[in-house]
mmCIF file of C-alpha atoms in Angstrom:
data_model
loop_
_atom_site.group_PDB
_atom_site.id
_atom_site.type_symbol
_atom_site.label_atom_id
_atom_site.label_comp_id
_atom_site.label_asym_id
_atom_site.label_seq_id
_atom_site.Cartn_x
_atom_site.Cartn_y
_atom_site.Cartn_z
ATOM 1 C CA MET A 1 -18.834 6.036 15.747
ATOM 2 C CA LEU A 2 -21.115 8.207 13.607
ATOM 3 C CA GLY A 3 -24.004 6.956 11.547
ATOM 4 C CA ASN A 4 -26.624 4.281 12.076
ATOM 5 C CA PRO A 5 -25.050 0.850 12.750
ATOM 6 C CA ALA A 6 -28.006 -0.658 10.898
ATOM 7 C CA TYR A 7 -26.536 0.751 7.670
ATOM 8 C CA PRO A 8 -22.859 -0.291 7.651
ATOM 9 C CA THR A 9 -22.378 0.463 3.954
ATOM 10 C CA TYR A 10 -23.494 4.026 4.664
ATOM 11 C CA GLN A 11 -20.774 4.317 7.304
ATOM 12 C CA SER A 12 -18.128 3.172 4.821
ATOM 13 C CA PHE A 13 -19.263 5.727 2.251
ATOM 14 C CA ILE A 14 -19.130 8.501 4.862
ATOM 15 C CA ALA A 15 -15.647 7.339 5.930
ATOM 16 C CA PHE A 16 -14.550 7.556 2.298
ATOM 17 C CA GLY A 17 -15.886 11.108 2.063
ATOM 18 C CA ILE A 18 -14.384 12.270 5.360
ATOM 19 C CA ALA A 19 -10.924 10.977 4.435
ATOM 20 C CA ALA A 20 -11.107 12.621 1.002
ATOM 21 C CA LEU A 21 -12.207 15.918 2.561
ATOM 22 C CA VAL A 22 -9.437 15.876 5.185
ATOM 23 C CA ALA A 23 -6.836 15.244 2.482
ATOM 24 C CA LEU A 24 -8.263 17.999 0.277
ATOM 25 C CA VAL A 25 -8.195 20.523 3.130
ATOM 26 C CA LEU A 26 -4.804 19.678 4.624
ATOM 27 C CA MET A 27 -2.774 18.984 1.479
ATOM 28 C CA PRO A 28 -2.445 22.638 0.299
ATOM 29 C CA LEU A 29 -1.203 23.623 3.746
ATOM 30 C CA TRP A 30 1.290 20.752 3.775
ATOM 31 C CA ILE A 31 2.542 21.687 0.310
ATOM 32 C CA ARG A 32 3.214 25.247 1.509
ATOM 33 C CA VAL A 33 5.138 23.971 4.514
ATOM 34 C CA LEU A 34 7.262 21.663 2.357
ATOM 35 C CA LYS A 35 8.006 24.422 -0.148
ATOM 36 C CA TYR A 36 8.934 26.808 2.647
ATOM 37 C CA GLU A 37 11.336 24.210 4.075
ATOM 38 C CA HIS A 38 12.649 23.364 0.572
ATOM 39 C CA ILE A 39 11.758 19.696 0.975
ATOM 40 C CA GLY A 40 11.475 18.170 -2.487
ATOM 41 C CA GLN A 41 11.746 14.944 -4.430
ATOM 42 C CA GLN A 42 15.145 13.702 -5.580
ATOM 43 C CA VAL A 43 14.696 12.272 -9.090
ATOM 44 C CA ARG A 44 16.690 9.292 -10.415
ATOM 45 C CA ALA A 45 19.443 10.484 -12.730
ATOM 46 C CA ASP A 46 19.077 7.325 -14.859
ATOM 47 C CA GLY A 47 15.310 7.714 -15.241
ATOM 48 C CA PRO A 48 13.387 9.175 -18.189
ATOM 49 C CA GLN A 49 14.808 12.592 -19.040
ATOM 50 C CA ARG A 50 11.384 14.263 -18.963
ATOM 51 C CA HIS A 51 11.171 13.357 -15.269
ATOM 52 C CA LEU A 52 14.039 15.689 -14.431
ATOM 53 C CA ILE A 53 11.603 18.621 -14.341
ATOM 54 C CA LYS A 54 10.035 16.956 -11.283
ATOM 55 C CA GLN A 55 13.207 17.531 -9.282
ATOM 56 C CA GLY A 56 12.338 19.483 -6.148
ATOM 57 C CA THR A 57 8.581 18.802 -6.247
ATOM 58 C CA PRO A 58 7.327 18.534 -2.643
ATOM 59 C CA THR A 59 7.219 14.969 -1.350
ATOM 60 C CA MET A 60 6.013 13.186 1.818
ATOM 61 C CA GLY A 61 2.361 13.704 0.894
ATOM 62 C CA GLY A 62 1.860 10.407 2.677
ATOM 63 C CA VAL A 63 1.831 12.345 5.964
ATOM 64 C CA VAL A 64 -1.523 13.876 5.011
ATOM 65 C CA ILE A 65 -2.785 10.575 3.592
ATOM 66 C CA LEU A 66 -2.099 8.861 6.923
ATOM 67 C CA THR A 67 -3.679 11.743 8.842
ATOM 68 C CA ALA A 68 -6.841 11.465 6.746
ATOM 69 C CA ILE A 69 -6.990 7.684 7.259
ATOM 70 C CA VAL A 70 -6.633 7.969 11.038
ATOM 71 C CA VAL A 71 -9.151 10.813 11.411
ATOM 72 C CA SER A 72 -11.791 9.105 9.272
ATOM 73 C CA SER A 73 -11.290 5.667 10.849
ATOM 74 C CA LEU A 74 -11.553 7.047 14.387
ATOM 75 C CA ILE A 75 -14.634 9.130 13.603
ATOM 76 C CA MET A 76 -16.564 6.395 11.799
ATOM 77 C CA GLY A 77 -15.122 3.204 13.279
ATOM 78 C CA ARG A 78 -15.179 1.476 16.625
ATOM 79 C CA LEU A 79 -11.851 0.715 18.296
ATOM 80 C CA THR A 80 -11.775 -3.052 18.010
ATOM 81 C CA TRP A 81 -8.495 -4.953 18.106
ATOM 82 C CA GLU A 82 -8.768 -5.471 14.336
ATOM 83 C CA LEU A 83 -8.988 -1.748 13.642
ATOM 84 C CA ILE A 84 -6.289 -0.901 16.185
ATOM 85 C CA LEU A 85 -3.853 -3.395 14.662
ATOM 86 C CA VAL A 86 -4.302 -2.360 11.024
ATOM 87 C CA LEU A 87 -3.996 1.302 12.005
ATOM 88 C CA ALA A 88 -0.874 0.595 14.079
ATOM 89 C CA ALA A 89 0.790 -1.432 11.304
ATOM 90 C CA THR A 90 -0.072 1.193 8.694
ATOM 91 C CA LEU A 91 1.267 4.036 10.834
ATOM 92 C CA ALA A 92 4.418 2.079 11.740
ATOM 93 C CA THR A 93 5.148 1.359 8.089
ATOM 94 C CA GLY A 94 4.402 4.976 7.231
ATOM 95 C CA ALA A 95 6.863 6.088 9.930
ATOM 96 C CA LEU A 96 9.492 3.832 8.364
ATOM 97 C CA GLY A 97 8.765 5.420 5.001
ATOM 98 C CA LEU A 98 8.974 8.888 6.547
ATOM 99 C CA ILE A 99 12.451 8.121 7.878
ATOM 100 C CA ASP A 100 13.367 6.957 4.386
ATOM 101 C CA ASP A 101 11.987 10.154 2.816
ATOM 102 C CA VAL A 102 13.719 12.421 5.316
ATOM 103 C CA THR A 103 17.009 10.571 4.777
ATOM 104 C CA SER A 104 16.631 10.964 1.023
ATOM 105 C CA VAL A 105 15.936 14.700 1.260
ATOM 106 C CA THR A 106 18.675 15.482 3.773
ATOM 107 C CA HIS A 107 21.273 13.552 1.794
ATOM 108 C CA GLY A 108 20.114 14.955 -1.546
ATOM 109 C CA ARG A 109 19.718 11.608 -3.295
ATOM 110 C CA SER A 110 16.866 9.521 -4.728
ATOM 111 C CA LEU A 111 17.587 6.646 -2.333
ATOM 112 C CA GLY A 112 16.930 6.958 1.392
ATOM 113 C CA LEU A 113 17.409 4.117 3.849
ATOM 114 C CA THR A 114 19.530 1.188 2.768
ATOM 115 C CA PRO A 115 17.528 -1.872 1.650
ATOM 116 C CA HIS A 116 18.948 -3.739 4.653
ATOM 117 C CA ALA A 117 17.736 -1.144 7.170
ATOM 118 C CA LYS A 118 14.331 -0.879 5.504
ATOM 119 C CA MET A 119 13.882 -4.660 5.533
ATOM 120 C CA ILE A 120 14.763 -4.884 9.223
ATOM 121 C CA GLY A 121 12.077 -2.314 9.999
ATOM 122 C CA LEU A 122 9.498 -4.072 7.826
ATOM 123 C CA THR A 123 10.339 -7.411 9.421
ATOM 124 C CA LEU A 124 9.752 -6.117 12.944
ATOM 125 C CA ILE A 125 6.409 -4.619 11.902
ATOM 126 C CA CYS A 126 5.318 -7.782 10.073
ATOM 127 C CA VAL A 127 6.181 -10.159 12.919
ATOM 128 C CA ALA A 128 4.495 -7.965 15.547
ATOM 129 C CA PHE A 129 1.360 -7.615 13.436
ATOM 130 C CA CYS A 130 1.118 -11.329 12.683
ATOM 131 C CA LEU A 131 1.500 -12.401 16.324
ATOM 132 C CA ALA A 132 -1.057 -9.809 17.458
ATOM 133 C CA ALA A 133 -3.510 -10.807 14.730
ATOM 134 C CA VAL A 134 -3.308 -14.481 15.685
ATOM 135 C CA ASN A 135 -3.339 -14.053 19.464
ATOM 136 C CA LEU A 136 -5.587 -11.016 19.920
ATOM 137 C CA CYS A 137 -7.958 -11.263 16.955
ATOM 138 C CA GLY A 138 -8.101 -15.019 16.452
ATOM 139 C CA VAL A 139 -6.929 -14.880 12.846
ATOM 140 C CA ALA A 140 -6.505 -18.461 11.654
ATOM 141 C CA PRO A 141 -2.925 -19.244 10.536
ATOM 142 C CA GLU A 142 -4.047 -20.670 7.216
ATOM 143 C CA VAL A 143 -4.238 -19.779 3.544
ATOM 144 C CA ARG A 144 -7.509 -20.297 1.694
ATOM 145 C CA PHE A 145 -7.753 -21.148 -1.984
ATOM 146 C CA PRO A 146 -10.754 -21.324 -4.336
ATOM 147 C CA GLY A 147 -12.871 -24.444 -4.005
ATOM 148 C CA GLY A 148 -12.480 -24.658 -0.249
ATOM 149 C CA PHE A 149 -8.860 -25.867 -0.323
ATOM 150 C CA VAL A 150 -7.002 -24.694 2.788
ATOM 151 C CA ILE A 151 -3.313 -24.911 3.696
ATOM 152 C CA ASP A 152 -2.746 -24.975 7.450
ATOM 153 C CA LEU A 153 0.324 -22.889 8.308
ATOM 154 C CA GLY A 154 -0.110 -23.427 12.016
ATOM 155 C CA VAL A 155 1.412 -26.906 12.069
ATOM 156 C CA LEU A 156 4.729 -25.579 13.397
ATOM 157 C CA THR A 157 3.500 -23.526 16.339
ATOM 158 C CA THR A 158 5.359 -22.699 19.520
ATOM 159 C CA THR A 159 3.369 -21.653 22.583
ATOM 160 C CA LEU A 160 5.059 -19.340 25.059
ATOM 161 C CA THR A 161 3.721 -18.220 28.422
ATOM 162 C CA ILE A 162 4.279 -14.507 28.947
ATOM 163 C CA GLY A 163 2.882 -12.903 32.081
ATOM 164 C CA GLY A 164 0.479 -15.774 32.548
ATOM 165 C CA ALA A 165 -0.863 -15.496 28.986
ATOM 166 C CA ALA A 166 -0.248 -18.106 26.305
ATOM 167 C CA VAL A 167 1.244 -16.626 23.115
ATOM 168 C CA GLN A 168 1.160 -18.749 19.980
ATOM 169 C CA ILE A 169 3.905 -18.330 17.384
ATOM 170 C CA PRO A 170 2.918 -20.060 14.110
ATOM 171 C CA TRP A 171 6.311 -19.934 12.413
ATOM 172 C CA LEU A 172 5.181 -20.758 8.880
ATOM 173 C CA TYR A 173 2.356 -18.228 9.010
ATOM 174 C CA VAL A 174 4.719 -15.570 10.367
ATOM 175 C CA ALA A 175 6.997 -16.164 7.384
ATOM 176 C CA PHE A 176 4.051 -16.066 4.973
ATOM 177 C CA THR A 177 2.650 -12.805 6.335
ATOM 178 C CA TRP A 178 6.139 -11.311 6.264
ATOM 179 C CA LEU A 179 6.355 -12.089 2.552
ATOM 180 C CA LEU A 180 2.904 -10.626 1.960
ATOM 181 C CA ILE A 181 3.274 -7.374 3.926
ATOM 182 C CA ALA A 182 6.892 -6.663 2.994
ATOM 183 C CA GLY A 183 6.266 -7.719 -0.602
ATOM 184 C CA LEU A 184 3.167 -5.586 -1.159
ATOM 185 C CA SER A 185 4.675 -2.594 0.661
ATOM 186 C CA ASN A 186 7.672 -2.631 -1.654
ATOM 187 C CA ALA A 187 5.491 -3.384 -4.686
ATOM 188 C CA VAL A 188 3.322 -0.289 -4.115
ATOM 189 C CA ASN A 189 6.526 1.665 -3.487
ATOM 190 C CA LEU A 190 7.855 0.595 -6.887
ATOM 191 C CA THR A 191 4.536 1.526 -8.507
ATOM 192 C CA ASP A 192 4.908 5.088 -7.216
ATOM 193 C CA GLY A 193 6.872 6.367 -10.199
ATOM 194 C CA LEU A 194 4.367 8.381 -12.251
ATOM 195 C CA ASP A 195 1.971 11.163 -11.308
ATOM 196 C CA GLY A 196 -1.247 9.607 -10.023
ATOM 197 C CA LEU A 197 -0.202 5.995 -10.567
ATOM 198 C CA ALA A 198 0.226 4.674 -7.020
ATOM 199 C CA GLY A 199 -2.574 6.857 -5.660
ATOM 200 C CA GLY A 200 -5.120 5.757 -8.253
ATOM 201 C CA THR A 201 -4.279 2.060 -8.186
ATOM 202 C CA SER A 202 -4.171 2.007 -4.372
ATOM 203 C CA MET A 203 -7.591 3.658 -4.259
ATOM 204 C CA ILE A 204 -9.007 0.945 -6.519
ATOM 205 C CA ALA A 205 -7.432 -1.864 -4.483
ATOM 206 C CA MET A 206 -8.660 -0.458 -1.155
ATOM 207 C CA LEU A 207 -12.197 0.020 -2.481
ATOM 208 C CA ILE A 208 -12.223 -3.678 -3.360
ATOM 209 C CA MET A 209 -10.874 -4.522 0.104
ATOM 210 C CA ALA A 210 -13.626 -2.395 1.656
ATOM 211 C CA ALA A 211 -16.213 -4.506 -0.162
ATOM 212 C CA ILE A 212 -14.473 -7.724 0.888
ATOM 213 C CA SER A 213 -14.243 -6.584 4.521
ATOM 214 C CA PHE A 214 -17.960 -5.796 4.520
ATOM 215 C CA LEU A 215 -18.801 -9.179 2.998
ATOM 216 C CA HIS A 216 -16.469 -10.803 5.527
ATOM 217 C CA GLY A 217 -18.549 -9.226 8.273
ATOM 218 C CA ASP A 218 -16.095 -6.688 9.696
ATOM 219 C CA VAL A 219 -17.545 -3.198 9.342
ATOM 220 C CA ASN A 220 -14.554 -1.556 11.017
ATOM 221 C CA LEU A 221 -12.137 -3.000 8.472
ATOM 222 C CA ALA A 222 -14.504 -1.854 5.719
ATOM 223 C CA ILE A 223 -14.436 1.656 7.209
ATOM 224 C CA PHE A 224 -10.629 1.573 7.416
ATOM 225 C CA SER A 225 -10.293 0.390 3.811
ATOM 226 C CA ALA A 226 -12.770 3.012 2.598
ATOM 227 C CA SER A 227 -10.802 5.645 4.531
ATOM 228 C CA CYS A 228 -7.605 4.577 2.738
ATOM 229 C CA ALA A 229 -9.387 4.855 -0.620
ATOM 230 C CA GLY A 230 -10.846 8.260 0.259
ATOM 231 C CA ALA A 231 -7.459 9.585 1.377
ATOM 232 C CA CYS A 232 -6.015 8.475 -1.974
ATOM 233 C CA LEU A 233 -8.830 10.278 -3.807
ATOM 234 C CA GLY A 234 -8.126 13.536 -1.975
ATOM 235 C CA PHE A 235 -4.405 13.119 -2.631
ATOM 236 C CA LEU A 236 -4.999 12.553 -6.356
ATOM 237 C CA TRP A 237 -6.394 16.076 -6.701
ATOM 238 C CA PHE A 238 -2.866 17.361 -6.097
ATOM 239 C CA ASN A 239 -0.929 14.399 -7.493
ATOM 240 C CA CYS A 240 -2.497 14.258 -10.957
ATOM 241 C CA TYR A 241 -0.210 15.292 -13.818
ATOM 242 C CA PRO A 242 1.675 17.558 -13.409
ATOM 243 C CA ALA A 243 1.938 16.660 -9.726
ATOM 244 C CA SER A 244 2.066 19.354 -7.055
ATOM 245 C CA ILE A 245 3.215 16.801 -4.486
ATOM 246 C CA PHE A 246 4.329 13.152 -4.288
ATOM 247 C CA MET A 247 3.277 10.691 -1.591
ATOM 248 C CA GLY A 248 6.845 9.467 -1.043
ATOM 249 C CA ASP A 249 7.720 6.259 0.768
ATOM 250 C CA THR A 250 5.654 7.587 3.674
ATOM 251 C CA GLY A 251 2.528 6.973 1.635
ATOM 252 C CA SER A 252 3.459 4.092 -0.660
ATOM 253 C CA LEU A 253 4.888 1.792 2.023
ATOM 254 C CA ALA A 254 1.940 2.532 4.318
ATOM 255 C CA LEU A 255 -0.695 1.897 1.647
ATOM 256 C CA GLY A 256 0.930 -1.387 0.646
ATOM 257 C CA SER A 257 1.022 -2.439 4.277
ATOM 258 C CA ALA A 258 -2.621 -1.423 4.835
ATOM 259 C CA PHE A 259 -3.677 -3.477 1.817
ATOM 260 C CA ALA A 260 -1.802 -6.577 3.019
ATOM 261 C CA CYS A 261 -2.964 -6.234 6.642
ATOM 262 C CA VAL A 262 -6.644 -6.110 5.670
ATOM 263 C CA ALA A 263 -6.101 -9.192 3.502
ATOM 264 C CA ILE A 264 -4.597 -11.044 6.480
ATOM 265 C CA MET A 265 -7.398 -9.991 8.820
ATOM 266 C CA THR A 266 -10.015 -11.277 6.359
ATOM 267 C CA ASN A 267 -8.063 -14.426 5.396
ATOM 268 C CA THR A 268 -8.119 -13.342 1.751
ATOM 269 C CA GLU A 269 -4.380 -13.354 1.121
ATOM 270 C CA ILE A 270 -4.652 -15.254 -2.179
ATOM 271 C CA ALA A 271 -7.411 -12.986 -3.481
ATOM 272 C CA SER A 272 -5.309 -9.973 -2.511
ATOM 273 C CA LEU A 273 -2.496 -11.148 -4.783
ATOM 274 C CA VAL A 274 -4.953 -10.973 -7.683
ATOM 275 C CA ILE A 275 -6.498 -7.672 -6.579
ATOM 276 C CA GLY A 276 -2.981 -6.227 -6.324
ATOM 277 C CA GLY A 277 -1.935 -7.870 -9.582
ATOM 278 C CA LEU A 278 -0.636 -4.601 -11.005
ATOM 279 C CA PHE A 279 1.600 -4.080 -7.963
ATOM 280 C CA ILE A 280 2.891 -7.644 -8.346
ATOM 281 C CA ALA A 281 3.631 -7.032 -12.037
ATOM 282 C CA GLU A 282 5.602 -3.885 -11.179
ATOM 283 C CA ALA A 283 7.705 -5.765 -8.624
ATOM 284 C CA LEU A 284 8.237 -8.752 -10.913
ATOM 285 C CA SER A 285 9.404 -6.488 -13.725
ATOM 286 C CA VAL A 286 12.207 -5.200 -11.500
ATOM 287 C CA MET A 287 13.170 -8.711 -10.378
ATOM 288 C CA ILE A 288 13.175 -10.018 -13.965
ATOM 289 C CA GLN A 289 15.247 -7.048 -15.126
ATOM 290 C CA VAL A 290 17.862 -7.532 -12.401
ATOM 291 C CA VAL A 291 18.128 -11.306 -12.854
ATOM 292 C CA SER A 292 18.331 -11.039 -16.637
ATOM 293 C CA PHE A 293 20.997 -8.339 -16.573
ATOM 294 C CA LYS A 294 23.142 -10.176 -14.037
ATOM 295 C CA ALA A 295 22.812 -13.503 -15.860
ATOM 296 C CA THR A 296 23.091 -12.396 -19.498
ATOM 297 C CA GLY A 297 24.053 -8.724 -19.464
ATOM 298 C CA LYS A 298 20.826 -7.966 -21.348
ATOM 299 C CA ARG A 299 17.688 -6.178 -20.238
ATOM 300 C CA VAL A 300 14.197 -7.581 -20.812
ATOM 301 C CA PHE A 301 12.538 -4.163 -20.457
ATOM 302 C CA LEU A 302 13.707 -0.824 -21.774
ATOM 303 C CA MET A 303 13.528 0.293 -18.147
ATOM 304 C CA ALA A 304 12.071 -1.099 -14.935
ATOM 305 C CA PRO A 305 9.649 -0.850 -13.183
ATOM 306 C CA ILE A 306 7.434 -1.683 -16.127
ATOM 307 C CA HIS A 307 5.607 1.669 -16.234
ATOM 308 C CA HIS A 308 8.910 3.251 -17.340
ATOM 309 C CA HIS A 309 9.173 0.649 -20.120
ATOM 310 C CA PHE A 310 6.011 2.023 -21.700
ATOM 311 C CA GLU A 311 7.287 5.568 -21.279
ATOM 312 C CA LYS A 312 10.421 4.555 -23.164
ATOM 313 C CA LEU A 313 8.175 3.172 -25.917
ATOM 314 C CA GLY A 314 6.810 6.682 -26.369
ATOM 315 C CA TRP A 315 3.592 6.556 -24.371
ATOM 316 C CA ALA A 316 2.644 9.807 -22.661
ATOM 317 C CA GLU A 317 2.808 9.664 -18.876
ATOM 318 C CA THR A 318 -0.934 10.276 -18.555
ATOM 319 C CA LYS A 319 -1.691 7.456 -21.007
ATOM 320 C CA VAL A 320 0.418 5.014 -18.991
ATOM 321 C CA VAL A 321 -1.296 6.040 -15.757
ATOM 322 C CA ILE A 322 -4.874 5.819 -17.043
ATOM 323 C CA ARG A 323 -4.269 2.478 -18.752
ATOM 324 C CA PHE A 324 -2.662 1.109 -15.603
ATOM 325 C CA TRP A 325 -5.725 2.273 -13.646
ATOM 326 C CA ILE A 326 -7.857 0.248 -16.068
ATOM 327 C CA VAL A 327 -5.639 -2.801 -15.587
ATOM 328 C CA ALA A 328 -5.793 -2.358 -11.804
ATOM 329 C CA ALA A 329 -9.604 -2.211 -11.960
ATOM 330 C CA ALA A 330 -9.673 -5.408 -14.017
ATOM 331 C CA PHE A 331 -7.433 -7.162 -11.481
ATOM 332 C CA GLY A 332 -9.676 -5.855 -8.699
ATOM 333 C CA ALA A 333 -12.829 -7.227 -10.321
ATOM 334 C CA LEU A 334 -11.132 -10.582 -10.887
ATOM 335 C CA GLY A 335 -9.938 -10.700 -7.279
ATOM 336 C CA LEU A 336 -13.417 -9.878 -5.959
ATOM 337 C CA ALA A 337 -14.846 -12.690 -8.080
ATOM 338 C CA LEU A 338 -12.172 -15.004 -6.666
ATOM 339 C CA PHE A 339 -13.183 -13.994 -3.121
ATOM 340 C CA PHE A 340 -16.574 -15.618 -3.621
ATOM 341 C CA GLN A 341 -14.841 -18.878 -4.502
ATOM 342 C CA LEU A 342 -12.780 -19.039 -1.319
ATOM 343 C CA GLY A 343 -13.703 -21.576 1.336
#
C-alpha cells in the first residue's frame, strides 16, 4: 500500500489517478490490437439508423478498464478479504462479459451469449460472493432502511460443516443479493448504448460509493471504488462521441457487479438503488416496453432502453448523454443523503 495510512482520502484520490492513468496509457495500444484483429462492435439492425456508422468500432474496452482497476487497487489497497472478494466478483463478471463479447464478434451478431447462459454464470458468481461475504467478512444478512428500520434476511439460515468449518447459508439474503448483483449488472449493460453514457454514469456512481465506503470505515473498499471511477474516466477519453472504442459487456457487466458488491459489503443496498437510479430506469424501460407490447401490442416508448427513446425524439446523442450524466449525479446526491439516514 502506498501513501500515508493517516490520510485515507489521499489514498483514494491517488487510486483514482493511477487507474485513470493506466487506462489512458493502455487503451490506445488495445485499440490498435483490436483493429489489427478486426474485432469490432456488432450494431443492432433495429436500432437508430445513425448508429449504423458505429459498426466495426473496436469493443471489449472493458479489458483495459478491469486491468486499471486491479493495478490501482493492488498498488494502493491492502489485501483484506473485502477487497479480494469485490475484485474476484468484478473480474468473474467481467470474464463472463468477455465470453459474451467474443461470442458476439465471432458470430457476427449484436447478441452474444444466450440470456439463459448469461444468467447461469451470474447466478454462480452472485451465490459464491454472498456466501463468502457472510462467512468470511461478517456481512450481516439484513437490509437497512432509513430511520433505523432493518429487515433480517437471515431468519432462514442453514449451517453446514465443511472441513471442520461452519458455513452459513442465509437463503433469503442469497436471493436478495442475487437480484441486486444480477439486476445492476444487466442494468448497466442496458445503459451502455450511447458513446460515454455507461462510462460517465458508472464513474459518478462509483465516486459516490467511494465516499460511502470511506464513511463506512473501509478504506480498501473506498480505494477499489475510486479505482473503478478512475478507470471509467480514462476510458471516457476514448469513448466520448464519436467513440474510438466501446467497453462491451466485459466492462458494463463488471462495473454493475462492482457497484452492487460494494453496496453489499457496506450494507447500503437500498441507498445503492437510489444512487443507481438511472440504471434502474434504463432496465425498467425495457421491462415496461416488453410487457406492454406483449399485453397490448403497443409500445410505451419509441424505443427501449429509454436513452434511445430520446434519440427518436430528435435529441442529439451528446445531449442525451450529458443530460443523463446530470440525472445520474442527482440520483447519486440523493442516495448519499439517504445513506446518512440508514440505521
